[in-house]
Coordinates of C-alpha atoms in Angstrom, one line a residue:
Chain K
X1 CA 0.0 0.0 0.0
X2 CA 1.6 3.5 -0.9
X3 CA 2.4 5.5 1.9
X4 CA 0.8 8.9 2.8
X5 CA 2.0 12.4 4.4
X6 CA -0.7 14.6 6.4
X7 CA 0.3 17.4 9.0
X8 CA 1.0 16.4 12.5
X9 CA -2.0 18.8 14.0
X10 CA -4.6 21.4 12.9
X11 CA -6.8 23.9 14.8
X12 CA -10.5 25.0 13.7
X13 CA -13.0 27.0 14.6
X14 CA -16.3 26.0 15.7
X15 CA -18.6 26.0 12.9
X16 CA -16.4 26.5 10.7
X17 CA -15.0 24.3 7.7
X18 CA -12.5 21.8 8.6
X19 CA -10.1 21.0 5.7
X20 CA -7.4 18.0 6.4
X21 CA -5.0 17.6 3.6
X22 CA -3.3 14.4 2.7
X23 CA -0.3 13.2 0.2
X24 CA 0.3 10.2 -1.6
X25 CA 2.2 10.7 -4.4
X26 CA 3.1 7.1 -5.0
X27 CA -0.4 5.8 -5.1
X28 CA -1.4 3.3 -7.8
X29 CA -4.2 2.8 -10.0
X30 CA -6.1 0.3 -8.0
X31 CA -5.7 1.6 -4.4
X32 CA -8.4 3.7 -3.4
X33 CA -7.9 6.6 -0.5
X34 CA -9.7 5.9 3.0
X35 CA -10.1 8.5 6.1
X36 CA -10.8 6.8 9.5
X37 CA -10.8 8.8 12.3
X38 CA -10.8 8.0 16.4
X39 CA -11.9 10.1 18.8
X40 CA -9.9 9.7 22.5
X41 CA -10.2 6.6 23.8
X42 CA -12.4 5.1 21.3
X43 CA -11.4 2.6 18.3
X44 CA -11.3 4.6 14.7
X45 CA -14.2 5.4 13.1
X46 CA -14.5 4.8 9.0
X47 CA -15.3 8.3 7.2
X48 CA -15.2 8.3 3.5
X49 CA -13.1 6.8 1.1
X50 CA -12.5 7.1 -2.7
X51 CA -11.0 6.2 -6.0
X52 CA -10.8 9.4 -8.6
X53 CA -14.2 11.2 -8.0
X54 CA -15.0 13.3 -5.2
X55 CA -17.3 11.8 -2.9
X56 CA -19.7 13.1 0.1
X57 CA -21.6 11.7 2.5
X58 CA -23.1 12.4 5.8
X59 CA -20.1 13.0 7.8
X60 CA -17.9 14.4 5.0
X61 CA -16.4 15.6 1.7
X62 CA -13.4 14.0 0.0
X63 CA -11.7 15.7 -2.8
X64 CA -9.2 13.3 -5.0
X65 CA -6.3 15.4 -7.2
X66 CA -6.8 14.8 -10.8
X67 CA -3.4 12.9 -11.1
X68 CA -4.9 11.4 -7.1
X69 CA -1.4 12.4 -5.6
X70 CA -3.2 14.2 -3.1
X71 CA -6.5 14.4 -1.6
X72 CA -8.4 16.8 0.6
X73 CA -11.3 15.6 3.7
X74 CA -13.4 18.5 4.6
X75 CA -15.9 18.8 7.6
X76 CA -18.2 21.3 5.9
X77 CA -19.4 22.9 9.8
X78 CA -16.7 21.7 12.4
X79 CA -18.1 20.9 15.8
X80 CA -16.5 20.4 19.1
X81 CA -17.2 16.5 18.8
X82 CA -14.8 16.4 15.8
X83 CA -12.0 16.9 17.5
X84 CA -10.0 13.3 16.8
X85 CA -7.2 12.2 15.0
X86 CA -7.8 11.8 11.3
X87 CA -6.2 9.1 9.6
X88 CA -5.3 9.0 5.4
X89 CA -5.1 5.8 4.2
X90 CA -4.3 4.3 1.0
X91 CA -5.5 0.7 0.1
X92 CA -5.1 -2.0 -2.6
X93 CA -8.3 -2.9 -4.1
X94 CA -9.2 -6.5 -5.0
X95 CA -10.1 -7.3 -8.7
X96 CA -13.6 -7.2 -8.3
X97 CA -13.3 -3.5 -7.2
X98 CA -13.4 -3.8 -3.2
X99 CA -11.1 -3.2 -0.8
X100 CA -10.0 -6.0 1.7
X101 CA -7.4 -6.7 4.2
X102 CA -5.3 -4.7 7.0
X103 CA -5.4 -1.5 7.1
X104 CA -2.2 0.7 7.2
X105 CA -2.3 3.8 9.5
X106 CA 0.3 6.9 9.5
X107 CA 0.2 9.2 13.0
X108 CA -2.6 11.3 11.5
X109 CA -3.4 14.8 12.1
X110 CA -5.3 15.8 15.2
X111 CA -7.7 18.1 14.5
X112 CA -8.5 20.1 17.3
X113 CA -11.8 22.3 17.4
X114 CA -11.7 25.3 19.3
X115 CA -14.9 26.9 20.5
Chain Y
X1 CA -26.0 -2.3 20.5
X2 CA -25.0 -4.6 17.9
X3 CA -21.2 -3.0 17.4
X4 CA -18.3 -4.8 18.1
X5 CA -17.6 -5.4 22.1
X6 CA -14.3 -6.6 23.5
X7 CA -13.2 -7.6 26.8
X8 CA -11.9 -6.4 29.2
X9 CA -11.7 -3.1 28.8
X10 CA -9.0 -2.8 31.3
X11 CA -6.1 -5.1 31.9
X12 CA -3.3 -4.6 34.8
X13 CA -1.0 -7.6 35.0
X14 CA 2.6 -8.5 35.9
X15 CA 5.7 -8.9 33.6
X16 CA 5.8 -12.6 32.9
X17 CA 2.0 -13.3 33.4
X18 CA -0.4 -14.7 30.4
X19 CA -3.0 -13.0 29.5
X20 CA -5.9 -13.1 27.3
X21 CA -8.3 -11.1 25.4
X22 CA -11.4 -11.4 23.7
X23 CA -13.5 -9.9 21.0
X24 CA -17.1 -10.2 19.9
X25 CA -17.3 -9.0 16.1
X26 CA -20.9 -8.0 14.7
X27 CA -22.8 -11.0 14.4
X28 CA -22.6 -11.3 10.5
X29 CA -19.4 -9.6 9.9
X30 CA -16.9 -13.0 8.7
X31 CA -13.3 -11.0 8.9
X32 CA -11.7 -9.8 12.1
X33 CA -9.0 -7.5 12.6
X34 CA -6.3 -7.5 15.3
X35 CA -4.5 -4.4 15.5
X36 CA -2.3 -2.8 18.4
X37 CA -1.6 1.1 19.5
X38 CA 0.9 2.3 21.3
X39 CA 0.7 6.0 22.8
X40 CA 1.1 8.6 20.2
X41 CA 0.9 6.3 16.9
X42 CA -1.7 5.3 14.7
X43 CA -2.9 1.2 15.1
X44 CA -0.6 -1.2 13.7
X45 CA -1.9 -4.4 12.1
X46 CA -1.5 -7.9 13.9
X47 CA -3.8 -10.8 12.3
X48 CA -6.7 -11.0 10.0
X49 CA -9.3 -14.1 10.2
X50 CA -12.2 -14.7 7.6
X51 CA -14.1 -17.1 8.7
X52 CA -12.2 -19.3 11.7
X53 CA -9.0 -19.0 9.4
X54 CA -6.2 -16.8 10.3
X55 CA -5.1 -15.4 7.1
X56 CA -2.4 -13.0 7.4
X57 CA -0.2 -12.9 10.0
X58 CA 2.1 -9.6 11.2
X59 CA 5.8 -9.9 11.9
X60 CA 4.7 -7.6 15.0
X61 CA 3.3 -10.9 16.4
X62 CA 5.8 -12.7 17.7
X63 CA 5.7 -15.9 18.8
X64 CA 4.4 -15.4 22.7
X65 CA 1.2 -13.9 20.8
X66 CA -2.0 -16.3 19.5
X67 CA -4.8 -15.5 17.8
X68 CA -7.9 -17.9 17.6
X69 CA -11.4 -17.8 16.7
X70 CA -12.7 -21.3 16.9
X71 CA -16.4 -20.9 15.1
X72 CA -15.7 -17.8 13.3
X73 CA -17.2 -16.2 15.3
X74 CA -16.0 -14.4 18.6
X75 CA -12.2 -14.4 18.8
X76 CA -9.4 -14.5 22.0
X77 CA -6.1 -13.0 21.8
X78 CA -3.5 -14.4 23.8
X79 CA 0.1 -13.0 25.3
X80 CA 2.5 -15.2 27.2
X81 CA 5.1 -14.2 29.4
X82 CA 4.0 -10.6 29.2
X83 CA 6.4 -7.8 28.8
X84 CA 6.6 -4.4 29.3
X85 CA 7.0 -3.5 25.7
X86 CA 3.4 -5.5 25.8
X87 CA 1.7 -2.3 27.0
X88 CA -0.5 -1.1 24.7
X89 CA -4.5 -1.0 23.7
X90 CA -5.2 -3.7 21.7
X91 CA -7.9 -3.1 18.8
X92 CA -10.5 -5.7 16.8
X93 CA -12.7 -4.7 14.7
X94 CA -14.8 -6.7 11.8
X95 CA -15.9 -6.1 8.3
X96 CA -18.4 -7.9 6.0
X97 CA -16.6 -9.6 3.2
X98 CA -19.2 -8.0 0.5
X99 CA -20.1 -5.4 2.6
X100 CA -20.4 -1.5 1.8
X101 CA -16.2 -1.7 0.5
X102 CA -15.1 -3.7 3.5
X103 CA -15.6 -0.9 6.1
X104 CA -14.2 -1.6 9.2
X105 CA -15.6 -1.6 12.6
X106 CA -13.9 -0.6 15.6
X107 CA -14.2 -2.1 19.0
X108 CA -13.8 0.2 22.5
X109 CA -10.0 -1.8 22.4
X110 CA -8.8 -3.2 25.4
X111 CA -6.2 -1.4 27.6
X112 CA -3.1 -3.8 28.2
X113 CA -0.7 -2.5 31.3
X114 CA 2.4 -4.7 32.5
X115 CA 4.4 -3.7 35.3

């Protein structure tokens, strides 16, 4: 699985958007980019994840870089409850198209929301 | 709740002391994860199961670690001769082989402290 870069911490306002950067310039054809986070003291939570389109769903946005070396996750209205550590991870796909396996996590990026 | 459970939450044990944890995946979830975090880094991978087989193993598990899950269905965890370098919180979660792109789900993790 290709390795990924994302800052060590963030800070965001409150209601505000949230927007958590991540590299991975090596990243081949078939693996697709996941986000997990994990809140203190909890086990990580699965966010988005995505191949070459951008993708939303209740919890988030993901934006893929057209040559997918890079890839954005934004929380559109930040809350205090979204302060975690945000994991990018980038996984080999099976043939059939999903995903299976271990997953690979970095240190993150802890995203901390201030009031 | 139907998430995954693990047990116990809390372990306190002495250095050379077995101990031994287990894990209750979401009933019709076939894979289980191991994974184990240390303070400050993200979870690192220790041994997948689909079904009752033990499919990939990681170098992190040496050989004083054991992994089981008899029916395929809840799964045990065990350390021998405990160490100090054993201290961590040790992770399960479980995915559904077709399921929405093999999301995994994250149990609370149980706490592991050797003295």
């Amino acid at each position: 699985d290709a390795k990924t870069t994302q800052p060590p911490s963030m800070d965001c306002a409150e209601g505000r958007a949230a927007n958590l950067p991540c590299n991975h310039s090596t990243i081949s054809g078939n693996e697709y980019v996941y986000w997990y986070r994990q809140i203190h003291s909890q086990g990580p939570q699965y966010i988005i994840h995505g191949l070459k389109n951008n993708e939303t769903n209740e919890m988030a946005s993901l934006i893929i870089t057209e040559d997918r070396k890079s890839s954005t996750l934004i929380l559109p209205h930040a809350t205090l409850r979204d302060t975690a550590v945000y994991y990018c991870i980038v996984r080999v796909a099976s043939a059939g198209g999903t995903s299976y396996g271990k997953l690979t996590f970095g240190q993150g990026t802890i995203l901390t929301v201030h009031p | 709740d139907t998430g995954v459970s693990q047990d116990p939450r809390h372990k306190i044990t002495k250095r050379g002391q077995n101990v031994t944890f287990r894990c209750d995946p979401i009933s019709e979830h076939n894979r289980l994860y191991w994974y184990r975090q240390t303070l400050g880094q993200g979870p690192e991978f220790l041994t997948y199961f689909q079904n009752e087989a033990q499919l990939e193993k990681s170098r992190l598990l040496s050989d004083r670690f054991s992994a089981e899950r008899p029916k395929g269905s809840f799964s045990t965890l065990e350390i021998q001769r405990t160490e100090q370098g054993d201290s961590a919180m040790y992770l399960c979660a479980s995915s559904f082989r077709s399921g929405r792109y093999n999301e995994q789900f994250f149990g609370p993790g149980t706490r592991l402290t050797v003295l």
